[in-house]
PDB file of C-alpha atoms in Angstrom:
ATOM      1  CA  MET Y 158       0.000   0.000   0.000  1.00  0.00           C
ATOM      2  CA  THR Y 159       1.359   3.420  -0.927  1.00  0.00           C
ATOM      3  CA  PRO Y 160       0.316   6.709   0.578  1.00  0.00           C
ATOM      4  CA  ALA Y 161      -2.046   8.424  -1.820  1.00  0.00           C
ATOM      5  CA  SER Y 162      -0.235  11.723  -1.642  1.00  0.00           C
ATOM      6  CA  ALA Y 163       3.360  10.619  -1.095  1.00  0.00           C
ATOM      7  CA  PRO Y 164       5.538  11.276  -4.115  1.00  0.00           C
ATOM      8  CA  ALA Y 165       6.862   8.100  -5.743  1.00  0.00           C
ATOM      9  CA  ALA Y 166      10.366   9.538  -5.411  1.00  0.00           C
ATOM     10  CA  SER Y 167      10.260   9.030  -1.648  1.00  0.00           C
ATOM     11  CA  THR Y 168      10.785   5.298  -2.132  1.00  0.00           C
ATOM     12  CA  ALA Y 169      14.171   5.824  -3.692  1.00  0.00           C
ATOM     13  CA  GLU Y 170      15.117   8.495  -1.166  1.00  0.00           C
ATOM     14  CA  ALA Y 171      14.293   6.197   1.685  1.00  0.00           C
ATOM     15  CA  GLY Y 172      16.294   3.306   0.311  1.00  0.00           C
ATOM     16  CA  GLY Y 173      13.161   1.169   0.467  1.00  0.00           C
ATOM     17  CA  ARG Y 174      12.069   2.169   3.971  1.00  0.00           C
ATOM     18  CA  VAL Y 175       8.501   3.053   3.136  1.00  0.00           C
ATOM     19  CA  LEU Y 176       5.823   3.052   5.829  1.00  0.00           C
ATOM     20  CA  ASP Y 177       2.283   1.785   5.218  1.00  0.00           C
ATOM     21  CA  HIS Y 178      -0.395   4.406   4.721  1.00  0.00           C
ATOM     22  CA  PRO Y 179      -4.093   3.878   4.026  1.00  0.00           C
ATOM     23  CA  ALA Y 180      -5.161   4.794   0.500  1.00  0.00           C
ATOM     24  CA  LEU Y 181      -7.839   7.448   0.211  1.00  0.00           C
ATOM     25  CA  ASP Y 182     -10.689   4.924  -0.054  1.00  0.00           C
ATOM     26  CA  GLU Y 183      -9.477   3.086   3.042  1.00  0.00           C
ATOM     27  CA  ILE Y 184      -9.717   6.100   5.356  1.00  0.00           C
ATOM     28  CA  ARG Y 185     -12.732   5.995   7.690  1.00  0.00           C
ATOM     29  CA  ILE Y 186     -14.313   8.795   9.686  1.00  0.00           C
ATOM     30  CA  GLU Y 187     -14.421   6.583  12.825  1.00  0.00           C
ATOM     31  CA  GLY Y 188     -10.657   5.974  12.642  1.00  0.00           C
ATOM     32  CA  VAL Y 189      -9.911   9.648  12.061  1.00  0.00           C
ATOM     33  CA  LEU Y 190     -12.075  10.715  15.018  1.00  0.00           C
ATOM     34  CA  HIS Y 191     -10.523   8.037  17.227  1.00  0.00           C
ATOM     35  CA  ALA Y 192      -7.016   9.176  16.294  1.00  0.00           C
ATOM     36  CA  LEU Y 193      -7.948  12.779  17.094  1.00  0.00           C
ATOM     37  CA  SER Y 194      -9.568  11.892  20.441  1.00  0.00           C
ATOM     38  CA  ASP Y 195      -6.250  11.657  22.309  1.00  0.00           C
ATOM     39  CA  PRO Y 196      -4.752  14.854  23.828  1.00  0.00           C
ATOM     40  CA  MET Y 197      -1.196  14.064  22.651  1.00  0.00           C
ATOM     41  CA  ARG Y 198      -2.283  13.194  19.116  1.00  0.00           C
ATOM     42  CA  LEU Y 199      -4.462  16.275  18.930  1.00  0.00           C
ATOM     43  CA  ARG Y 200      -1.448  18.312  20.015  1.00  0.00           C
ATOM     44  CA  ILE Y 201       0.723  16.759  17.292  1.00  0.00           C
ATOM     45  CA  VAL Y 202      -1.936  17.602  14.695  1.00  0.00           C
ATOM     46  CA  ARG Y 203      -2.258  21.182  15.986  1.00  0.00           C
ATOM     47  CA  GLU Y 204       1.505  21.659  15.770  1.00  0.00           C
ATOM     48  CA  LEU Y 205       1.668  20.179  12.271  1.00  0.00           C
ATOM     49  CA  ALA Y 206      -1.157  22.454  11.149  1.00  0.00           C
ATOM     50  CA  ALA Y 207       0.577  25.483  12.639  1.00  0.00           C
ATOM     51  CA  ALA Y 208       3.882  24.524  10.970  1.00  0.00           C
ATOM     52  CA  GLU Y 209       2.201  24.293   7.559  1.00  0.00           C
ATOM     53  CA  GLY Y 210       4.774  21.747   6.438  1.00  0.00           C
ATOM     54  CA  GLU Y 211       6.674  18.640   7.445  1.00  0.00           C
ATOM     55  CA  LEU Y 212       8.270  18.241  10.855  1.00  0.00           C
ATOM     56  CA  THR Y 213      10.568  15.551  12.256  1.00  0.00           C
ATOM     57  CA  CYS Y 214       9.270  13.561  15.242  1.00  0.00           C
ATOM     58  CA  SER Y 215      11.994  15.108  17.415  1.00  0.00           C
ATOM     59  CA  ARG Y 216      10.529  18.578  16.849  1.00  0.00           C
ATOM     60  CA  PHE Y 217       7.598  17.645  19.082  1.00  0.00           C
ATOM     61  CA  GLU Y 218       8.419  17.974  22.758  1.00  0.00           C
ATOM     62  CA  LEU Y 219       5.727  15.684  24.089  1.00  0.00           C
ATOM     63  CA  PRO Y 220       5.603  14.818  27.812  1.00  0.00           C
ATOM     64  CA  VAL Y 221       5.548  11.093  27.043  1.00  0.00           C
ATOM     65  CA  SER Y 222       8.136   8.350  26.444  1.00  0.00           C
ATOM     66  CA  LYS Y 223       9.703   7.825  23.031  1.00  0.00           C
ATOM     67  CA  SER Y 224       7.771   4.589  22.502  1.00  0.00           C
ATOM     68  CA  THR Y 225       4.469   6.229  23.426  1.00  0.00           C
ATOM     69  CA  SER Y 226       5.268   9.076  21.084  1.00  0.00           C
ATOM     70  CA  THR Y 227       6.056   6.612  18.276  1.00  0.00           C
ATOM     71  CA  HIS Y 228       2.743   4.876  18.970  1.00  0.00           C
ATOM     72  CA  HIS Y 229       0.819   8.154  18.643  1.00  0.00           C
ATOM     73  CA  PHE Y 230       2.479   8.970  15.314  1.00  0.00           C
ATOM     74  CA  ARG Y 231       1.665   5.470  14.060  1.00  0.00           C
ATOM     75  CA  VAL Y 232      -2.024   5.817  15.024  1.00  0.00           C
ATOM     76  CA  LEU Y 233      -2.147   9.147  13.180  1.00  0.00           C
ATOM     77  CA  ARG Y 234      -0.512   7.587  10.098  1.00  0.00           C
ATOM     78  CA  GLU Y 235      -2.635   4.427  10.076  1.00  0.00           C
ATOM     79  CA  SER Y 236      -5.851   6.425  10.386  1.00  0.00           C
ATOM     80  CA  GLY Y 237      -4.888   8.542   7.366  1.00  0.00           C
ATOM     81  CA  ILE Y 238      -4.294  11.850   9.149  1.00  0.00           C
ATOM     82  CA  ILE Y 239      -0.549  12.169   8.610  1.00  0.00           C
ATOM     83  CA  GLN Y 240       2.016  10.855   6.212  1.00  0.00           C
ATOM     84  CA  GLN Y 241       5.397   9.757   7.465  1.00  0.00           C
ATOM     85  CA  ILE Y 242       8.242   9.669   4.992  1.00  0.00           C
ATOM     86  CA  TYR Y 243      11.886   8.884   5.547  1.00  0.00           C
ATOM     87  CA  ARG Y 244      14.148  11.530   4.095  1.00  0.00           C
ATOM     88  CA  GLY Y 245      17.610  10.174   4.694  1.00  0.00           C
ATOM     89  CA  THR Y 246      17.586   9.157   8.345  1.00  0.00           C
ATOM     90  CA  ALA Y 247      14.880  11.624   9.357  1.00  0.00           C
ATOM     91  CA  LYS Y 248      11.258  10.519   9.582  1.00  0.00           C
ATOM     92  CA  MET Y 249       9.235  13.499   8.382  1.00  0.00           C
ATOM     93  CA  ASN Y 250       5.611  14.014   9.361  1.00  0.00           C
ATOM     94  CA  GLY Y 251       3.028  15.966   7.415  1.00  0.00           C
ATOM     95  CA  LEU Y 252      -0.735  16.383   7.567  1.00  0.00           C
ATOM     96  CA  ARG Y 253      -2.693  14.746   4.705  1.00  0.00           C
ATOM     97  CA  ARG Y 254      -4.744  17.928   4.458  1.00  0.00           C
ATOM     98  CA  ASP Y 255      -5.857  17.507   0.851  1.00  0.00           C
ATOM     99  CA  ASP Y 256      -6.879  13.880   1.342  1.00  0.00           C
ATOM    100  CA  LEU Y 257      -8.851  14.659   4.502  1.00  0.00           C
ATOM    101  CA  GLU Y 258     -10.478  17.684   2.895  1.00  0.00           C
ATOM    102  CA  ALA Y 259     -11.502  15.581  -0.114  1.00  0.00           C
ATOM    103  CA  LEU Y 260     -13.084  12.917   2.093  1.00  0.00           C
ATOM    104  CA  PHE Y 261     -14.416  14.978   4.985  1.00  0.00           C
ATOM    105  CA  PRO Y 262     -14.735  18.635   3.929  1.00  0.00           C
ATOM    106  CA  GLY Y 263     -14.303  21.073   6.800  1.00  0.00           C
ATOM    107  CA  LEU Y 264     -13.678  18.372   9.411  1.00  0.00           C
ATOM    108  CA  LEU Y 265     -10.000  18.995  10.109  1.00  0.00           C
ATOM    109  CA  ASP Y 266     -10.429  22.751  10.324  1.00  0.00           C
ATOM    110  CA  SER Y 267     -13.384  22.492  12.686  1.00  0.00           C
ATOM    111  CA  VAL Y 268     -11.488  20.054  14.942  1.00  0.00           C
ATOM    112  CA  LEU Y 269      -8.395  22.287  14.905  1.00  0.00           C
ATOM    113  CA  GLY Y 270     -10.510  25.356  15.647  1.00  0.00           C
ATOM    114  CA  ALA Y 271     -12.261  23.556  18.509  1.00  0.00           C
ATOM    115  CA  ALA Y 272      -8.969  22.268  19.927  1.00  0.00           C
ATOM    116  CA  ASN Y 273      -7.296  25.676  19.750  1.00  0.00           C
ATOM    117  CA  ARG Y 274     -10.266  27.361  21.406  1.00  0.00           C
ATOM    118  CA  GLN Y 275     -10.234  24.756  24.175  1.00  0.00           C
ATOM    119  CA  VAL Y 276      -6.531  25.348  24.834  1.00  0.00           C
ATOM    120  CA  ARG Y 277      -7.237  29.079  25.189  1.00  0.00           C
ATOM    121  CA  ARG Y 278     -10.216  28.307  27.439  1.00  0.00           C
ATOM    122  CA  VAL Y 279      -8.821  25.641  29.787  1.00  0.00           C
ATOM    123  CA  GLY Y 280      -5.079  25.615  29.082  1.00  0.00           C
ATOM    124  CA  GLU Y 281      -2.746  23.283  27.239  1.00  0.00           C
ATOM    125  CA  ASP Y 282      -3.526  19.580  27.192  1.00  0.00           C
ATOM    126  CA  ARG Y 283      -1.532  17.446  29.625  1.00  0.00           C
TER     127      ARG Y 283
ATOM    128  CA  MET F 138     -24.679  18.271  38.290  1.00  0.00           C
ATOM    129  CA  THR F 139     -27.508  19.423  36.032  1.00  0.00           C
ATOM    130  CA  PRO F 140     -27.503  19.377  32.256  1.00  0.00           C
ATOM    131  CA  ALA F 141     -26.909  22.886  31.031  1.00  0.00           C
ATOM    132  CA  SER F 142     -29.801  22.836  28.608  1.00  0.00           C
ATOM    133  CA  ALA F 143     -32.269  20.549  30.404  1.00  0.00           C
ATOM    134  CA  PRO F 144     -35.316  22.404  31.654  1.00  0.00           C
ATOM    135  CA  ALA F 145     -35.564  22.470  35.457  1.00  0.00           C
ATOM    136  CA  ALA F 146     -39.055  21.011  35.111  1.00  0.00           C
ATOM    137  CA  SER F 147     -37.585  17.677  34.011  1.00  0.00           C
ATOM    138  CA  THR F 148     -36.594  16.932  37.595  1.00  0.00           C
ATOM    139  CA  ALA F 149     -40.168  16.984  38.774  1.00  0.00           C
ATOM    140  CA  GLU F 150     -41.389  15.069  35.715  1.00  0.00           C
ATOM    141  CA  ALA F 151     -38.867  12.347  36.301  1.00  0.00           C
ATOM    142  CA  GLY F 152     -39.778  11.926  39.946  1.00  0.00           C
ATOM    143  CA  GLY F 153     -36.149  12.514  40.865  1.00  0.00           C
ATOM    144  CA  ARG F 154     -34.608  10.185  38.263  1.00  0.00           C
ATOM    145  CA  VAL F 155     -32.182  12.651  36.792  1.00  0.00           C
ATOM    146  CA  LEU F 156     -29.094  11.459  34.954  1.00  0.00           C
ATOM    147  CA  ASP F 157     -25.706  13.153  35.267  1.00  0.00           C
ATOM    148  CA  HIS F 158     -24.634  15.399  32.412  1.00  0.00           C
ATOM    149  CA  PRO F 159     -21.451  17.434  32.088  1.00  0.00           C
ATOM    150  CA  ALA F 160     -21.951  21.170  32.389  1.00  0.00           C
ATOM    151  CA  LEU F 161     -20.842  23.254  29.415  1.00  0.00           C
ATOM    152  CA  ASP F 162     -17.395  24.019  30.882  1.00  0.00           C
ATOM    153  CA  GLU F 163     -16.767  20.328  31.589  1.00  0.00           C
ATOM    154  CA  ILE F 164     -17.168  19.210  27.976  1.00  0.00           C
ATOM    155  CA  ARG F 165     -13.861  18.427  26.256  1.00  0.00           C
ATOM    156  CA  ILE F 166     -13.099  18.071  22.557  1.00  0.00           C
ATOM    157  CA  GLU F 167     -11.172  14.833  23.204  1.00  0.00           C
ATOM    158  CA  GLY F 168     -14.192  13.249  24.900  1.00  0.00           C
ATOM    159  CA  VAL F 169     -16.547  14.393  22.151  1.00  0.00           C
ATOM    160  CA  LEU F 170     -14.283  13.012  19.410  1.00  0.00           C
ATOM    161  CA  HIS F 171     -13.848   9.731  21.302  1.00  0.00           C
ATOM    162  CA  ALA F 172     -17.614   9.367  21.712  1.00  0.00           C
ATOM    163  CA  LEU F 173     -18.107  10.005  17.986  1.00  0.00           C
ATOM    164  CA  SER F 174     -15.369   7.546  16.951  1.00  0.00           C
ATOM    165  CA  ASP F 175     -17.568   4.463  17.360  1.00  0.00           C
ATOM    166  CA  PRO F 176     -19.758   3.339  14.433  1.00  0.00           C
ATOM    167  CA  MET F 177     -22.831   2.661  16.615  1.00  0.00           C
ATOM    168  CA  ARG F 178     -22.545   5.953  18.471  1.00  0.00           C
ATOM    169  CA  LEU F 179     -22.030   7.841  15.226  1.00  0.00           C
ATOM    170  CA  ARG F 180     -25.157   6.154  13.896  1.00  0.00           C
ATOM    171  CA  ILE F 181     -27.167   7.206  16.973  1.00  0.00           C
ATOM    172  CA  VAL F 182     -25.996  10.800  16.513  1.00  0.00           C
ATOM    173  CA  ARG F 183     -26.846  10.733  12.796  1.00  0.00           C
ATOM    174  CA  GLU F 184     -30.350   9.471  13.544  1.00  0.00           C
ATOM    175  CA  LEU F 185     -30.882  12.053  16.293  1.00  0.00           C
ATOM    176  CA  ALA F 186     -29.732  14.801  13.941  1.00  0.00           C
ATOM    177  CA  ALA F 187     -32.070  13.574  11.213  1.00  0.00           C
ATOM    178  CA  ALA F 188     -34.989  13.384  13.666  1.00  0.00           C
ATOM    179  CA  GLU F 189     -34.431  17.004  14.758  1.00  0.00           C
ATOM    180  CA  GLY F 190     -35.911  16.211  18.152  1.00  0.00           C
ATOM    181  CA  GLU F 191     -35.934  13.734  21.012  1.00  0.00           C
ATOM    182  CA  LEU F 192     -36.157   9.996  20.467  1.00  0.00           C
ATOM    183  CA  THR F 193     -36.594   7.120  22.903  1.00  0.00           C
ATOM    184  CA  CYS F 194     -33.784   4.559  23.063  1.00  0.00           C
ATOM    185  CA  SER F 195     -36.141   1.926  21.642  1.00  0.00           C
ATOM    186  CA  ARG F 196     -36.494   3.933  18.422  1.00  0.00           C
ATOM    187  CA  PHE F 197     -32.927   2.987  17.472  1.00  0.00           C
ATOM    188  CA  GLU F 198     -32.706  -0.464  15.972  1.00  0.00           C
ATOM    189  CA  LEU F 199     -29.040  -1.092  16.636  1.00  0.00           C
ATOM    190  CA  PRO F 200     -27.492  -4.496  15.876  1.00  0.00           C
ATOM    191  CA  VAL F 201     -26.088  -4.777  19.407  1.00  0.00           C
ATOM    192  CA  SER F 202     -27.316  -6.051  22.775  1.00  0.00           C
ATOM    193  CA  LYS F 203     -29.452  -3.889  25.049  1.00  0.00           C
ATOM    194  CA  SER F 204     -26.562  -3.444  27.514  1.00  0.00           C
ATOM    195  CA  THR F 205     -24.144  -2.432  24.743  1.00  0.00           C
ATOM    196  CA  SER F 206     -26.714   0.014  23.443  1.00  0.00           C
ATOM    197  CA  THR F 207     -27.182   1.480  26.950  1.00  0.00           C
ATOM    198  CA  HIS F 208     -23.397   1.826  27.215  1.00  0.00           C
ATOM    199  CA  HIS F 209     -23.223   3.758  23.932  1.00  0.00           C
ATOM    200  CA  PHE F 210     -25.957   6.158  25.040  1.00  0.00           C
ATOM    201  CA  ARG F 211     -24.150   6.683  28.358  1.00  0.00           C
ATOM    202  CA  VAL F 212     -20.848   7.501  26.593  1.00  0.00           C
ATOM    203  CA  LEU F 213     -22.690  10.019  24.405  1.00  0.00           C
ATOM    204  CA  ARG F 214     -24.321  11.596  27.472  1.00  0.00           C
ATOM    205  CA  GLU F 215     -21.181  11.699  29.605  1.00  0.00           C
ATOM    206  CA  SER F 216     -19.167  13.297  26.804  1.00  0.00           C
ATOM    207  CA  GLY F 217     -21.768  16.062  26.461  1.00  0.00           C
ATOM    208  CA  ILE F 218     -23.162  15.113  23.043  1.00  0.00           C
ATOM    209  CA  ILE F 219     -26.662  14.094  24.078  1.00  0.00           C
ATOM    210  CA  GLN F 220     -29.007  14.757  26.925  1.00  0.00           C
ATOM    211  CA  GLN F 221     -31.078  11.948  28.346  1.00  0.00           C
ATOM    212  CA  ILE F 222     -34.199  12.878  30.266  1.00  0.00           C
ATOM    213  CA  TYR F 223     -36.842  10.648  31.778  1.00  0.00           C
ATOM    214  CA  ARG F 224     -40.308  11.655  30.735  1.00  0.00           C
ATOM    215  CA  GLY F 225     -42.550   9.322  32.688  1.00  0.00           C
ATOM    216  CA  THR F 226     -41.043   5.892  32.071  1.00  0.00           C
ATOM    217  CA  ALA F 227     -39.464   6.791  28.733  1.00  0.00           C
ATOM    218  CA  LYS F 228     -35.819   7.841  28.544  1.00  0.00           C
ATOM    219  CA  MET F 229     -35.699  10.512  25.855  1.00  0.00           C
ATOM    220  CA  ASN F 230     -32.508  11.320  23.952  1.00  0.00           C
ATOM    221  CA  GLY F 231     -31.683  14.615  22.283  1.00  0.00           C
ATOM    222  CA  LEU F 232     -28.579  16.177  20.771  1.00  0.00           C
ATOM    223  CA  ARG F 233     -27.047  19.057  22.772  1.00  0.00           C
ATOM    224  CA  ARG F 234     -26.691  20.971  19.514  1.00  0.00           C
ATOM    225  CA  ASP F 235     -26.613  24.470  21.003  1.00  0.00           C
ATOM    226  CA  ASP F 236     -24.054  23.523  23.658  1.00  0.00           C
ATOM    227  CA  LEU F 237     -21.775  21.814  21.141  1.00  0.00           C
ATOM    228  CA  GLU F 238     -22.111  24.685  18.682  1.00  0.00           C
ATOM    229  CA  ALA F 239     -21.214  27.186  21.412  1.00  0.00           C
ATOM    230  CA  LEU F 240     -18.098  25.236  22.376  1.00  0.00           C
ATOM    231  CA  PHE F 241     -16.989  23.818  19.029  1.00  0.00           C
ATOM    232  CA  PRO F 242     -18.567  25.822  16.190  1.00  0.00           C
ATOM    233  CA  GLY F 243     -19.116  23.776  13.056  1.00  0.00           C
ATOM    234  CA  LEU F 244     -17.768  20.540  14.533  1.00  0.00           C
ATOM    235  CA  LEU F 245     -20.983  18.542  14.793  1.00  0.00           C
ATOM    236  CA  ASP F 246     -22.136  19.517  11.307  1.00  0.00           C
ATOM    237  CA  SER F 247     -18.800  18.636   9.729  1.00  0.00           C
ATOM    238  CA  VAL F 248     -18.747  15.247  11.487  1.00  0.00           C
ATOM    239  CA  LEU F 249     -22.353  14.560  10.467  1.00  0.00           C
ATOM    240  CA  GLY F 250     -21.607  15.603   6.892  1.00  0.00           C
ATOM    241  CA  ALA F 251     -18.524  13.389   6.792  1.00  0.00           C
ATOM    242  CA  ALA F 252     -20.393  10.425   8.297  1.00  0.00           C
ATOM    243  CA  ASN F 253     -23.323  10.765   5.896  1.00  0.00           C
ATOM    244  CA  ARG F 254     -20.994  11.022   2.900  1.00  0.00           C
ATOM    245  CA  GLN F 255     -19.121   7.920   4.075  1.00  0.00           C
ATOM    246  CA  VAL F 256     -22.371   5.935   4.371  1.00  0.00           C
ATOM    247  CA  ARG F 257     -23.222   6.906   0.785  1.00  0.00           C
ATOM    248  CA  ARG F 258     -19.688   5.994  -0.315  1.00  0.00           C
ATOM    249  CA  VAL F 259     -19.081   2.672   1.460  1.00  0.00           C
ATOM    250  CA  GLY F 260     -22.475   1.724   2.872  1.00  0.00           C
ATOM    251  CA  GLU F 261     -24.055   1.730   6.325  1.00  0.00           C
ATOM    252  CA  ASP F 262     -21.856   1.094   9.322  1.00  0.00           C
ATOM    253  CA  ARG F 263     -22.016  -2.395  10.786  1.00  0.00           C
TER     254      ARG F 263
END
């Protein structure tokens, strides 16, 4: 399975280390909502949206262990919310904005808006 | 704790059987997204939205046991998505549309839109 929006060139770049991503028609609203229902994952998505580009995993200073962090990124990838691509030795993370917008118009923006408002209202997530 | 949008009269009607609901400032985006991430619960919310009013639990013909169904309704209530009020012996369910819209503008409609499109695309949820 290849990520719908990952450029084919990434395979060569990665020397074959390509991570599984759901194709567009495999992404389900239940999985997306589940992935977004965790405070740490929601925080990752908010930071990726604010960055408006790819970020390495190490750019996120999450108050959780490395293995928990890796788990959260995997849940986000397997649900179709982010793509993870090796560029050299760095694993880069990016939102699949266009794919999500095509499937669920307005959903990501309304979740991001709600999450950002909540942070202003009750403070940062744990 | 009293539901923010439940009329005070419901206490008397119910003869004291009042169910706990989160107040507006206790509702969290993570809890709402988690509650919506289950196919059965998403189906309940879609049907409530289509009904544009209150429905008894028995109006939902869900392919799950009575206790599982009760669990799903409780998760929806405790996350702040629905209110459940006894009217006589009937437990009535209604969406807390105004409360959700005040906290997370556009969220419920974008989730409902996404869920309805998915049903048209891949069929009804199990």
